Tab-separated table of C-alpha atoms and ligand atoms in Angstrom:
chain	number	residue	atom	x	y	z
T	1	MET	CA	7.811	-42.522	101.467
T	2	SER	CA	10.680	-40.121	102.843
T	3	GLU	CA	10.391	-37.058	104.552
T	4	GLY	CA	11.557	-35.402	101.548
T	5	TYR	CA	8.220	-36.812	99.681
T	6	SER	CA	6.308	-33.713	99.619
T	7	THR	CA	8.247	-31.081	96.982
T	8	ALA	CA	9.082	-27.565	97.645
T	9	ASN	CA	6.475	-24.901	97.285
T	10	THR	CA	7.947	-23.242	93.821
T	11	PRO	CA	5.448	-22.746	90.781
T	12	THR	CA	6.058	-24.109	87.734
T	13	HIS	CA	5.451	-22.641	84.029
T	14	HIS	CA	2.550	-22.231	82.361
T	15	GLU	CA	1.628	-24.312	79.580
T	16	SER	CA	-1.930	-23.939	77.652
T	17	ASN	CA	-4.667	-25.987	78.444
T	18	PRO	CA	-4.717	-29.719	76.513
T	19	GLU	CA	-7.195	-30.385	74.078
T	20	TRP	CA	-8.847	-32.830	76.193
T	21	LEU	CA	-10.617	-30.183	78.349
T	22	ALA	CA	-12.771	-29.415	75.542
T	23	TYR	CA	-14.139	-32.830	75.776
T	24	ASP	CA	-14.942	-32.560	79.239
T	25	GLU	CA	-16.583	-29.265	79.024
T	26	ARG	CA	-18.889	-30.479	76.117
T	27	TYR	CA	-19.627	-34.194	77.826
T	28	ILE	CA	-19.101	-34.379	81.463
T	29	TRP	CA	-21.772	-33.491	84.262
T	30	HIS	CA	-19.803	-32.879	87.433
T	31	PRO	CA	-20.729	-33.934	90.958
T	32	TYR	CA	-21.862	-31.342	93.243
T	33	THR	CA	-21.655	-28.725	90.484
T	34	GLN	CA	-24.053	-26.129	89.451
T	35	MET	CA	-22.971	-26.579	85.749
T	36	GLN	CA	-24.318	-22.998	84.549
T	37	LEU	CA	-21.974	-21.389	87.354
T	38	VAL	CA	-18.877	-23.536	86.729
T	39	SER	CA	-18.689	-24.446	83.312
T	40	ARG	CA	-15.223	-25.317	82.866
T	41	ALA	CA	-13.505	-27.961	85.187
T	42	ILE	CA	-9.776	-27.511	85.939
T	43	GLY	CA	-7.797	-29.935	84.501
T	44	VAL	CA	-5.287	-31.986	86.786
T	45	GLU	CA	-2.698	-33.865	85.192
T	46	ARG	CA	-0.592	-35.553	88.153
T	47	GLY	CA	-0.194	-35.467	92.009
T	48	GLU	CA	2.714	-35.811	94.280
T	49	GLY	CA	2.392	-35.998	98.123
T	50	ALA	CA	0.530	-32.725	99.335
T	51	TYR	CA	0.480	-31.213	95.612
T	52	LEU	CA	-1.833	-31.431	92.364
T	53	TYR	CA	-0.202	-30.367	88.861
T	54	LEU	CA	-2.637	-28.682	87.150
T	55	ALA	CA	-2.833	-29.000	83.494
T	56	ASP	CA	-2.355	-25.022	82.837
T	57	GLY	CA	1.160	-25.829	84.589
T	58	ARG	CA	0.243	-24.502	88.037
T	59	ARG	CA	0.581	-26.318	91.067
T	60	ALA	CA	-1.677	-26.505	94.084
T	61	LEU	CA	-1.587	-27.696	97.430
T	62	ASP	CA	-4.373	-30.110	98.056
T	63	GLY	CA	-6.119	-28.283	101.024
T	64	ILE	CA	-8.825	-30.935	101.440
T	65	SER	CA	-7.568	-34.254	100.517
T	66	SER	CA	-9.357	-34.610	97.080
T	67	TRP	CA	-12.770	-34.601	98.901
T	68	TRP	CA	-11.479	-36.428	102.009
T	69	VAL	CA	-9.678	-39.288	100.612
T	70	THR	CA	-5.808	-38.883	99.896
T	71	LEU	CA	-4.569	-40.027	102.782
T	72	HIS	CA	-0.861	-40.405	103.265
T	73	GLY	CA	-0.121	-38.037	99.782
T	74	HIS	CA	-0.895	-38.199	96.162
T	75	VAL	CA	0.886	-41.470	94.054
T	76	HIS	CA	2.427	-42.849	97.369
T	77	PRO	CA	4.770	-45.241	95.559
T	78	LYS	CA	4.172	-48.108	97.890
T	79	ILE	CA	0.504	-48.067	96.867
T	80	ALA	CA	0.937	-47.208	93.397
T	81	ALA	CA	3.054	-50.391	93.170
T	82	ALA	CA	0.954	-52.600	94.991
T	83	ILE	CA	-1.873	-51.785	92.604
T	84	ALA	CA	0.288	-52.468	89.498
T	85	GLU	CA	1.096	-55.694	90.934
T	86	GLN	CA	-2.080	-56.912	92.006
T	87	ALA	CA	-3.610	-55.671	88.272
T	88	ALA	CA	-1.056	-57.871	86.890
T	89	LYS	CA	-2.340	-60.881	88.949
T	90	LEU	CA	-6.152	-60.800	89.730
T	91	GLU	CA	-7.851	-57.660	88.713
T	92	GLN	CA	-11.547	-58.534	89.654
T	93	VAL	CA	-13.534	-61.720	90.726
T	94	ILE	CA	-16.872	-62.634	92.094
T	95	PHE	CA	-16.998	-62.137	95.819
T	96	ALA	CA	-19.946	-64.588	96.490
T	97	GLY	CA	-18.408	-67.836	97.296
T	98	PHE	CA	-14.900	-66.819	96.319
T	99	THR	CA	-12.087	-64.932	97.726
T	100	HIS	CA	-8.556	-63.986	97.531
T	101	GLU	CA	-5.599	-62.473	99.275
T	102	PRO	CA	-5.846	-59.049	99.400
T	103	ALA	CA	-9.276	-58.859	100.810
T	104	ALA	CA	-8.730	-61.773	103.624
T	105	ARG	CA	-5.376	-60.030	104.622
T	106	LEU	CA	-7.148	-56.815	104.585
T	107	ALA	CA	-9.827	-57.938	106.839
T	108	GLN	CA	-7.491	-59.735	109.275
T	109	LYS	CA	-4.953	-56.502	109.522
T	110	LEU	CA	-8.513	-54.257	109.966
T	111	VAL	CA	-10.063	-56.266	112.623
T	112	ALA	CA	-6.838	-56.232	114.620
T	113	ILE	CA	-6.885	-52.136	114.906
T	114	MET	CA	-10.504	-52.014	115.378
T	115	PRO	CA	-12.277	-50.948	118.833
T	116	ALA	CA	-13.020	-54.352	120.023
T	117	GLY	CA	-15.846	-56.475	119.027
T	118	LEU	CA	-16.036	-55.085	115.671
T	119	ASP	CA	-14.766	-58.774	113.978
T	120	LYS	CA	-16.873	-59.427	110.932
T	121	VAL	CA	-16.209	-57.355	107.558
T	122	PHE	CA	-18.655	-56.669	104.720
T	123	PHE	CA	-17.410	-55.143	101.605
T	124	SER	CA	-18.906	-52.392	99.392
T	125	ASP	CA	-18.118	-49.893	96.722
T	126	ASP	CA	-18.131	-46.547	98.938
T	127	GLY	CA	-19.007	-44.504	101.831
T	128	SER	CA	-22.831	-44.653	100.855
T	129	THR	CA	-23.088	-47.907	100.137
T	130	ALA	CA	-21.239	-49.062	103.348
T	131	VAL	CA	-23.686	-46.657	105.388
T	132	GLU	CA	-26.754	-48.662	102.990
T	133	VAL	CA	-25.414	-51.978	104.515
T	134	SER	CA	-25.124	-50.996	107.847
T	135	ILE	CA	-28.995	-49.479	108.218
T	136	LYS	CA	-29.732	-53.223	106.419
T	137	MET	CA	-28.195	-55.384	108.779
T	138	CYS	CA	-29.475	-53.512	111.733
T	139	LEU	CA	-33.008	-53.656	110.510
T	140	GLN	CA	-32.916	-57.308	109.295
T	141	PHE	CA	-31.247	-58.251	112.504
T	142	TRP	CA	-33.977	-57.179	114.741
T	143	ARG	CA	-36.305	-58.909	112.117
T	144	HIS	CA	-34.666	-62.064	113.119
T	145	ARG	CA	-34.425	-61.148	116.437
T	146	GLY	CA	-38.463	-61.338	116.074
T	147	GLU	CA	-38.471	-57.515	117.702
T	148	SER	CA	-40.212	-54.903	115.764
T	149	ARG	CA	-37.797	-52.093	116.091
T	150	THR	CA	-37.458	-50.119	112.749
T	151	GLU	CA	-36.788	-46.896	113.700
T	152	ILE	CA	-33.361	-45.288	113.093
T	153	LEU	CA	-32.039	-42.768	115.250
T	154	ALA	CA	-29.599	-39.753	113.440
T	155	LEU	CA	-28.015	-36.665	114.467
T	156	GLU	CA	-28.973	-33.065	113.461
T	157	HIS	CA	-26.505	-31.766	110.703
T	158	ALA	CA	-25.611	-35.496	109.886
T	159	TYR	CA	-24.329	-36.566	106.614
T	160	HIS	CA	-23.758	-40.560	105.579
T	161	GLY	CA	-24.045	-40.010	101.545
T	162	ASP	CA	-26.193	-39.669	98.634
T	163	THR	CA	-27.867	-43.039	98.017
T	164	PHE	CA	-31.536	-43.194	99.315
T	165	GLY	CA	-30.825	-44.839	102.611
T	166	ALA	CA	-28.196	-42.827	103.250
T	167	MET	CA	-29.758	-39.702	102.591
T	168	ALA	CA	-32.635	-40.931	104.683
T	169	VAL	CA	-30.475	-40.645	107.739
T	170	SER	CA	-28.797	-37.377	106.744
T	171	ALA	CA	-30.107	-33.927	107.577
T	172	ARG	CA	-32.581	-32.528	105.186
T	173	SER	CA	-30.889	-30.085	103.130
T	174	PRO	CA	-30.609	-28.436	99.711
T	175	PHE	CA	-28.871	-31.771	99.063
T	176	THR	CA	-32.044	-33.820	99.973
T	177	ALA	CA	-34.728	-31.205	99.022
T	178	PRO	CA	-35.893	-32.667	95.913
T	179	PHE	CA	-36.188	-36.059	97.297
T	180	ASP	CA	-37.508	-35.329	100.860
T	181	GLU	CA	-41.115	-36.606	100.566
T	182	LEU	CA	-39.781	-40.098	99.300
T	183	LEU	CA	-36.986	-40.733	102.361
T	184	PHE	CA	-37.992	-42.843	105.055
T	185	GLN	CA	-38.284	-40.924	108.404
T	186	VAL	CA	-35.961	-41.073	111.167
T	187	GLU	CA	-35.902	-39.737	114.350
T	188	ARG	CA	-33.659	-36.557	114.641
T	189	LEU	CA	-31.767	-36.194	117.279
T	190	PRO	CA	-30.557	-32.551	118.122
T	191	PHE	CA	-26.614	-31.758	117.506
T	192	PRO	CA	-24.752	-31.867	120.984
T	193	SER	CA	-22.885	-28.503	120.437
T	194	PRO	CA	-20.350	-28.448	122.801
T	195	PRO	CA	-20.289	-25.675	125.689
T	196	SER	CA	-18.587	-22.422	124.372
T	197	GLN	CA	-16.348	-22.265	127.392
T	198	TRP	CA	-15.073	-24.768	129.843
T	199	GLU	CA	-18.324	-25.793	131.956
T	200	ALA	CA	-18.110	-28.596	134.699
T	201	GLY	CA	-20.690	-30.506	133.174
T	202	PHE	CA	-22.572	-30.754	129.628
T	203	SER	CA	-23.876	-28.180	127.823
T	204	ASP	CA	-27.408	-27.190	127.576
T	205	ALA	CA	-26.929	-29.004	124.029
T	206	GLU	CA	-25.591	-31.854	125.152
T	207	THR	CA	-28.036	-32.369	127.725
T	208	THR	CA	-30.821	-32.036	125.286
T	209	PHE	CA	-29.041	-34.691	123.076
T	210	LEU	CA	-28.901	-37.098	125.435
T	211	ASP	CA	-32.400	-36.704	126.903
T	212	ALA	CA	-33.635	-37.499	123.278
T	213	LEU	CA	-31.487	-40.604	123.010
T	214	LEU	CA	-32.871	-41.567	126.459
T	215	GLU	CA	-36.199	-41.183	125.579
T	216	ALA	CA	-36.032	-42.865	122.048
T	217	GLY	CA	-34.441	-45.832	124.113
T	218	LYS	CA	-37.086	-45.902	126.467
T	219	ARG	CA	-39.769	-46.434	123.564
T	220	GLN	CA	-38.166	-49.616	122.396
T	221	THR	CA	-38.744	-49.034	119.113
T	222	ALA	CA	-35.330	-47.949	117.996
T	223	ALA	CA	-33.121	-50.291	115.610
T	224	ALA	CA	-30.105	-47.898	115.550
T	225	PHE	CA	-28.359	-45.141	116.148
T	226	ILE	CA	-25.971	-43.538	113.501
T	227	TYR	CA	-23.615	-41.168	113.929
T	228	GLU	CA	-20.306	-39.604	112.740
T	229	PRO	CA	-18.315	-39.730	115.807
T	230	LEU	CA	-16.815	-36.457	116.868
T	231	LEU	CA	-16.848	-34.846	113.880
T	232	LEU	CA	-19.586	-33.913	111.449
T	233	GLY	CA	-18.299	-33.387	107.877
T	234	SER	CA	-20.486	-31.961	105.094
T	235	GLY	CA	-22.729	-30.858	108.174
T	236	GLY	CA	-20.385	-27.976	108.498
T	237	MET	CA	-16.886	-29.660	110.351
T	238	LEU	CA	-18.881	-29.639	113.391
T	239	THR	CA	-17.182	-31.276	116.352
T	240	TRP	CA	-18.619	-33.110	119.463
T	241	ARG	CA	-17.155	-34.080	122.633
T	242	PRO	CA	-15.684	-37.841	123.600
T	243	ARG	CA	-17.462	-37.632	126.662
T	244	VAL	CA	-20.926	-37.369	125.309
T	245	LEU	CA	-20.343	-39.975	122.674
T	246	GLN	CA	-18.997	-42.147	125.619
T	247	GLU	CA	-22.674	-41.429	127.380
T	248	ALA	CA	-24.432	-41.765	124.286
T	249	LEU	CA	-22.908	-45.120	123.853
T	250	ALA	CA	-23.789	-46.189	127.253
T	251	ILE	CA	-27.520	-45.360	126.676
T	252	ALA	CA	-27.512	-46.993	123.434
T	253	LYS	CA	-26.263	-49.967	125.200
T	254	HIS	CA	-28.818	-50.322	128.264
T	255	TYR	CA	-31.462	-49.854	125.704
T	256	LYS	CA	-30.355	-52.135	123.006
T	257	ILE	CA	-30.342	-49.550	120.274
T	258	LEU	CA	-27.454	-50.786	118.071
T	259	THR	CA	-24.505	-48.308	117.598
T	260	ILE	CA	-23.337	-47.545	113.677
T	261	ALA	CA	-20.364	-45.323	114.069
T	262	ASP	CA	-19.757	-43.854	110.603
T	263	GLU	CA	-16.196	-43.053	110.340
T	264	VAL	CA	-16.046	-42.796	106.580
T	265	LEU	CA	-14.441	-39.339	106.909
T	266	THR	CA	-13.016	-40.067	110.709
T	267	GLY	CA	-11.341	-43.114	109.680
T	268	PHE	CA	-7.612	-43.521	109.511
T	269	GLY	CA	-6.308	-41.030	111.769
T	270	ARG	CA	-8.000	-37.897	110.633
T	271	THR	CA	-9.231	-36.771	114.363
T	272	GLY	CA	-5.564	-37.495	115.621
T	273	THR	CA	-6.227	-41.382	116.642
T	274	MET	CA	-6.695	-44.317	114.115
T	275	PHE	CA	-10.953	-44.208	114.436
T	276	ALA	CA	-12.458	-41.325	116.111
T	277	SER	CA	-14.422	-44.075	118.105
T	278	GLU	CA	-11.298	-44.721	120.167
T	279	GLN	CA	-11.773	-41.546	122.051
T	280	ALA	CA	-14.656	-42.458	124.142
T	281	GLU	CA	-15.121	-45.565	126.146
T	282	GLY	CA	-17.847	-47.852	124.795
T	283	ASN	CA	-17.409	-49.632	121.469
T	284	PRO	CA	-20.139	-49.250	118.536
T	285	ASP	CA	-21.619	-52.307	117.416
T	286	LEU	CA	-20.992	-51.482	113.511
T	287	MET	CA	-18.564	-48.974	111.604
T	288	THR	CA	-18.477	-47.964	108.376
T	289	LEU	CA	-15.413	-47.143	106.430
T	290	SER	CA	-14.556	-45.700	102.891
T	291	LYS	CA	-12.734	-42.281	101.571
T	292	GLY	CA	-9.060	-43.107	103.126
T	293	ILE	CA	-9.524	-46.796	103.435
T	294	THR	CA	-7.237	-47.166	100.207
T	295	GLY	CA	-4.677	-44.664	100.989
T	296	GLY	CA	-7.355	-42.656	98.693
T	297	PHE	CA	-6.298	-44.471	95.553
T	298	LEU	CA	-9.415	-46.603	94.613
T	299	PRO	CA	-13.160	-46.801	95.994
T	300	MET	CA	-13.835	-49.093	98.679
T	301	GLY	CA	-16.586	-49.578	101.261
T	302	MET	CA	-16.578	-51.502	104.208
T	303	THR	CA	-18.955	-52.005	107.109
T	304	LEU	CA	-17.771	-54.030	110.286
T	305	ALA	CA	-20.258	-55.676	112.592
T	306	THR	CA	-20.107	-57.686	115.779
T	307	SER	CA	-20.282	-61.193	115.664
T	308	GLU	CA	-23.513	-61.146	117.618
T	309	ILE	CA	-24.796	-59.567	114.310
T	310	PHE	CA	-23.381	-61.649	112.167
T	311	ASN	CA	-24.654	-64.586	114.025
T	312	ALA	CA	-28.003	-63.282	113.739
T	313	PHE	CA	-28.061	-64.375	110.119
T	314	LEU	CA	-26.897	-67.850	110.597
T	315	SER	CA	-29.840	-70.025	109.444
T	316	ASN	CA	-30.569	-73.055	106.952
T	317	ASP	CA	-33.507	-70.744	105.882
T	318	ARG	CA	-31.863	-68.770	102.646
T	319	LYS	CA	-34.302	-66.218	103.177
T	320	ARG	CA	-32.039	-64.961	105.990
T	321	THR	CA	-29.296	-64.065	104.095
T	322	LEU	CA	-28.158	-60.624	103.887
T	323	PHE	CA	-29.169	-60.097	100.188
T	324	HIS	CA	-26.620	-57.316	99.351
T	325	GLY	CA	-23.584	-57.195	97.119
T	326	HIS	CA	-22.484	-54.872	94.265
T	327	SER	CA	-20.447	-56.172	91.489
T	328	TYR	CA	-17.129	-54.993	92.400
T	329	THR	CA	-17.641	-55.642	96.126
T	330	GLY	CA	-14.191	-56.561	97.637
T	331	ASN	CA	-12.066	-55.757	94.503
T	332	PRO	CA	-8.633	-57.242	94.643
T	333	ILE	CA	-6.741	-54.128	93.590
T	334	SER	CA	-8.780	-51.869	95.802
T	335	ALA	CA	-8.183	-54.605	98.633
T	336	ALA	CA	-4.384	-54.436	97.930
T	337	ALA	CA	-4.279	-50.692	98.126
T	338	ALA	CA	-5.797	-50.896	101.371
T	339	VAL	CA	-3.303	-53.422	102.490
T	340	ALA	CA	-0.361	-51.260	101.273
T	341	SER	CA	-2.010	-48.342	103.161
T	342	LEU	CA	-1.844	-49.835	106.506
T	343	GLU	CA	1.406	-51.332	106.314
T	344	ILE	CA	2.559	-47.384	105.569
T	345	PHE	CA	1.113	-47.103	109.073
T	346	GLU	CA	3.354	-49.861	110.243
T	347	GLU	CA	6.310	-48.475	108.550
T	348	GLU	CA	6.641	-44.733	108.416
T	349	PRO	CA	6.033	-42.079	111.044
T	350	VAL	CA	2.309	-41.422	109.908
T	351	PHE	CA	0.787	-40.255	113.646
T	352	GLU	CA	4.140	-38.013	113.606
T	353	ARG	CA	2.865	-36.123	110.535
T	354	ILE	CA	-0.656	-36.424	111.948
T	355	ASN	CA	0.612	-34.688	115.212
T	356	ALA	CA	2.582	-32.120	113.291
T	357	ILE	CA	-0.331	-31.391	111.212
T	358	ALA	CA	-2.460	-30.851	114.563
T	359	ARG	CA	0.141	-28.823	115.820
T	360	SER	CA	0.633	-26.569	112.725
T	361	HIS	CA	-3.275	-25.840	113.125
T	362	SER	CA	-3.264	-25.191	116.792
T	363	ALA	CA	-0.609	-22.451	116.347
T	364	LEU	CA	-2.252	-20.984	113.423
T	365	GLY	CA	-5.898	-21.492	113.761
T	366	PRO	CA	-6.642	-19.331	116.496
T	367	THR	CA	-4.630	-16.044	115.019
T	368	LEU	CA	-6.394	-16.110	111.817
T	369	ALA	CA	-9.798	-16.719	113.381
T	370	ARG	CA	-9.251	-13.533	115.727
T	371	LYS	CA	-8.178	-11.547	112.799
T	372	HIS	CA	-11.263	-12.347	110.648
T	373	ASN	CA	-13.867	-12.603	113.439
T	374	LEU	CA	-14.397	-16.409	112.855
T	375	GLN	CA	-15.136	-19.450	115.091
T	376	PHE	CA	-12.218	-21.870	114.823
T	377	ARG	CA	-12.788	-25.741	115.545
T	378	GLN	CA	-10.317	-28.118	115.086
T	379	ILE	CA	-9.979	-31.946	115.859
T	380	GLY	CA	-6.683	-33.555	115.103
T	381	THR	CA	-5.748	-32.928	111.248
T	382	VAL	CA	-9.232	-31.138	110.582
T	383	ALA	CA	-9.530	-27.399	111.045
T	384	ALA	CA	-12.762	-25.119	110.470
T	385	PHE	CA	-13.354	-21.446	110.122
T	386	GLU	CA	-17.251	-20.135	110.350
T	387	PRO	CA	-18.358	-16.626	110.489
T	388	GLN	CA	-20.592	-15.655	113.368
T	389	LYS	CA	-23.451	-15.792	111.222
T	390	SER	CA	-23.052	-18.557	108.856
T	391	ALA	CA	-25.458	-18.333	105.574
T	392	GLY	CA	-24.924	-21.843	105.033
T	393	TYR	CA	-24.294	-24.604	102.408
T	394	LEU	CA	-25.268	-22.575	99.118
T	395	SER	CA	-23.354	-19.485	100.235
T	396	THR	CA	-21.721	-17.971	97.250
T	397	LYS	CA	-18.420	-17.282	99.360
T	398	SER	CA	-17.626	-20.679	98.603
T	399	LEU	CA	-17.224	-20.521	94.708
T	400	GLU	CA	-15.658	-17.102	95.239
T	401	TRP	CA	-13.170	-18.124	98.043
T	402	GLY	CA	-12.108	-21.609	96.487
T	403	LYS	CA	-11.405	-19.893	93.143
T	404	ARG	CA	-9.136	-17.164	94.758
T	405	ALA	CA	-7.372	-19.835	96.846
T	406	LEU	CA	-6.650	-21.638	93.980
T	407	ASP	CA	-5.268	-18.710	91.780
T	408	GLN	CA	-2.966	-18.640	94.747
T	409	GLY	CA	-1.654	-22.400	94.660
T	410	LEU	CA	-4.191	-23.703	97.256
T	411	LEU	CA	-7.033	-26.007	96.388
T	412	VAL	CA	-10.112	-25.806	99.013
T	413	ARG	CA	-13.513	-26.155	98.874
T	414	PRO	CA	-15.335	-24.160	101.586
T	415	LEU	CA	-18.829	-25.385	102.721
T	416	GLY	CA	-20.893	-22.488	102.305
T	417	ASP	CA	-18.947	-19.821	104.053
T	418	THR	CA	-17.148	-22.330	106.275
T	419	ILE	CA	-13.597	-22.583	105.091
T	420	TYR	CA	-11.755	-25.754	106.431
T	421	LEU	CA	-8.427	-27.614	105.960
T	422	LEU	CA	-8.430	-31.096	105.685
T	423	PRO	CA	-4.569	-32.017	104.392
T	424	PRO	CA	-3.005	-35.336	103.303
T	425	TYR	CA	-0.571	-36.375	105.874
T	426	ALA	CA	2.596	-35.412	103.453
T	427	THR	CA	1.520	-31.665	104.198
T	428	THR	CA	4.367	-30.148	105.783
T	429	PRO	CA	4.315	-27.337	108.707
T	430	GLU	CA	5.549	-25.225	105.579
T	431	ASP	CA	2.744	-26.068	103.704
T	432	LEU	CA	0.129	-25.309	105.992
T	433	GLU	CA	2.081	-21.667	106.970
T	434	PHE	CA	1.571	-21.297	103.142
T	435	ALA	CA	-2.137	-22.457	103.630
T	436	TYR	CA	-3.235	-20.235	106.374
T	437	ALA	CA	-1.044	-17.306	104.734
T	438	THR	CA	-3.115	-17.786	101.536
T	439	ILE	CA	-6.364	-18.096	103.250
T	440	ASP	CA	-5.598	-14.905	105.208
T	441	GLN	CA	-5.170	-13.228	101.975
T	442	VAL	CA	-8.346	-14.266	100.450
T	443	LEU	CA	-10.303	-13.645	103.414
T	444	SER	CA	-8.632	-9.895	103.670
T	445	GLN	CA	-9.287	-9.547	99.666
T	446	THR	CA	-13.203	-10.516	99.933
T	447	ALA	CA	-14.044	-8.872	103.382
P	1	LIG	C1	-19.166	-39.240	107.362
P	1	LIG	C2	-19.584	-39.605	105.859
P	1	LIG	N1	-20.570	-40.827	105.365
P	1	LIG	C3	-20.666	-41.438	104.307
P	1	LIG	C4	-20.412	-40.648	103.043
P	1	LIG	C5	-20.708	-40.817	101.638
P	1	LIG	O1	-19.262	-41.597	101.240
P	1	LIG	P1	-19.362	-41.628	99.717
P	1	LIG	O2	-19.384	-40.052	99.088
P	1	LIG	O3	-18.091	-42.379	99.441
P	1	LIG	O4	-20.376	-41.989	99.384
P	1	LIG	C6	-19.522	-39.383	103.241
P	1	LIG	C7	-18.964	-38.750	102.048
P	1	LIG	O5	-18.409	-37.418	102.761
P	1	LIG	C8	-19.170	-38.901	104.739
P	1	LIG	O6	-18.608	-37.833	104.916
């Protein structure tokens, strides 16, 4: 990808909507969409770099990496070529007892850049299934060890996915409300909000969180602690500090609580380091990955575990197998895309792009926040703006702001009244100036 990969922000001519959009309206039930309020989906014809080209001829800067997946940029030619090549060679094969070069190479490449100790790789299909696998690994690990540890610890405001186990460890919210009675109980740890200003020690919230973890540890019933390291995405782009994570890892280790770093969102550079976990000393026992793993081209989930966990499943007794797998587990085309994405990290100045995005946020974010009386949070390539008093996820601001921004050429999808930018790495400082100016206008128009 050359530096000129992202295109200039000039509008294209308008065309009429294609006829296939009527089929969508008639037949498709869209995710996370109240179909009575948003009846017509917006057609997208193609993507390039940081931009999407809409079916009506407009162009939009993708401010949210198409649900946090697009990593380098849309239609990166190297990944597109790797997919085409692999599709013509081996598109899919059963992964129980069989394997292939893209999966093996991907595992080798990932383990080489992982926090130490995470050296066994289990494939699945998406973030939710990667989380399901991690929970099952922990619970079954303790069963094999003969210890009755069945409790899972998870953070307030957490989000780990939409399947039942992933919902159970996620915060109770409008997403889970219809199912709450059926979700297994977890021990909910208070969110360690950072201090509002510089403080020498831990904030009250941080201390309360660490104390709760310590008390849970003393009970010796906790199987695992699952957390989104340093950035809680769906919970409202909430950030927490590496020093607190570090302390938590130390407590968990002391009390033999397995730690699951859910890096489905934070993996692959989003927080400024390859994995958010790198910013704290101490390593998790498991890590979940998805979203950006294939550069954002194809679905793939992955759960990494230590050899200690893996070894606890080794036995001549077949009942001690990890009975989990999906039809497309380890799909060769997804794996080839993921290998190509990791090669882009090796061949192109990806971290320079990441740092440039972070610098733009730091330069532009505080001014915007002051002007509109918002709280500003930033970690790496992610910046968020929240009203002093938030109305939560169901705030209707989300729909209105999203529509107005798109009308001006920016795709954002606020979490309620928290507006955020999480752009692909092809996004230039000029693109971000445009994004900030657009958000400024939208907020001014709706104030
Ligand atoms: C931290 C985290 N874990 C898990 C998931 C679930 O991933 P998926 O939507 O691919 O199932 C998400 C999705 O947003 C996430 O942010």
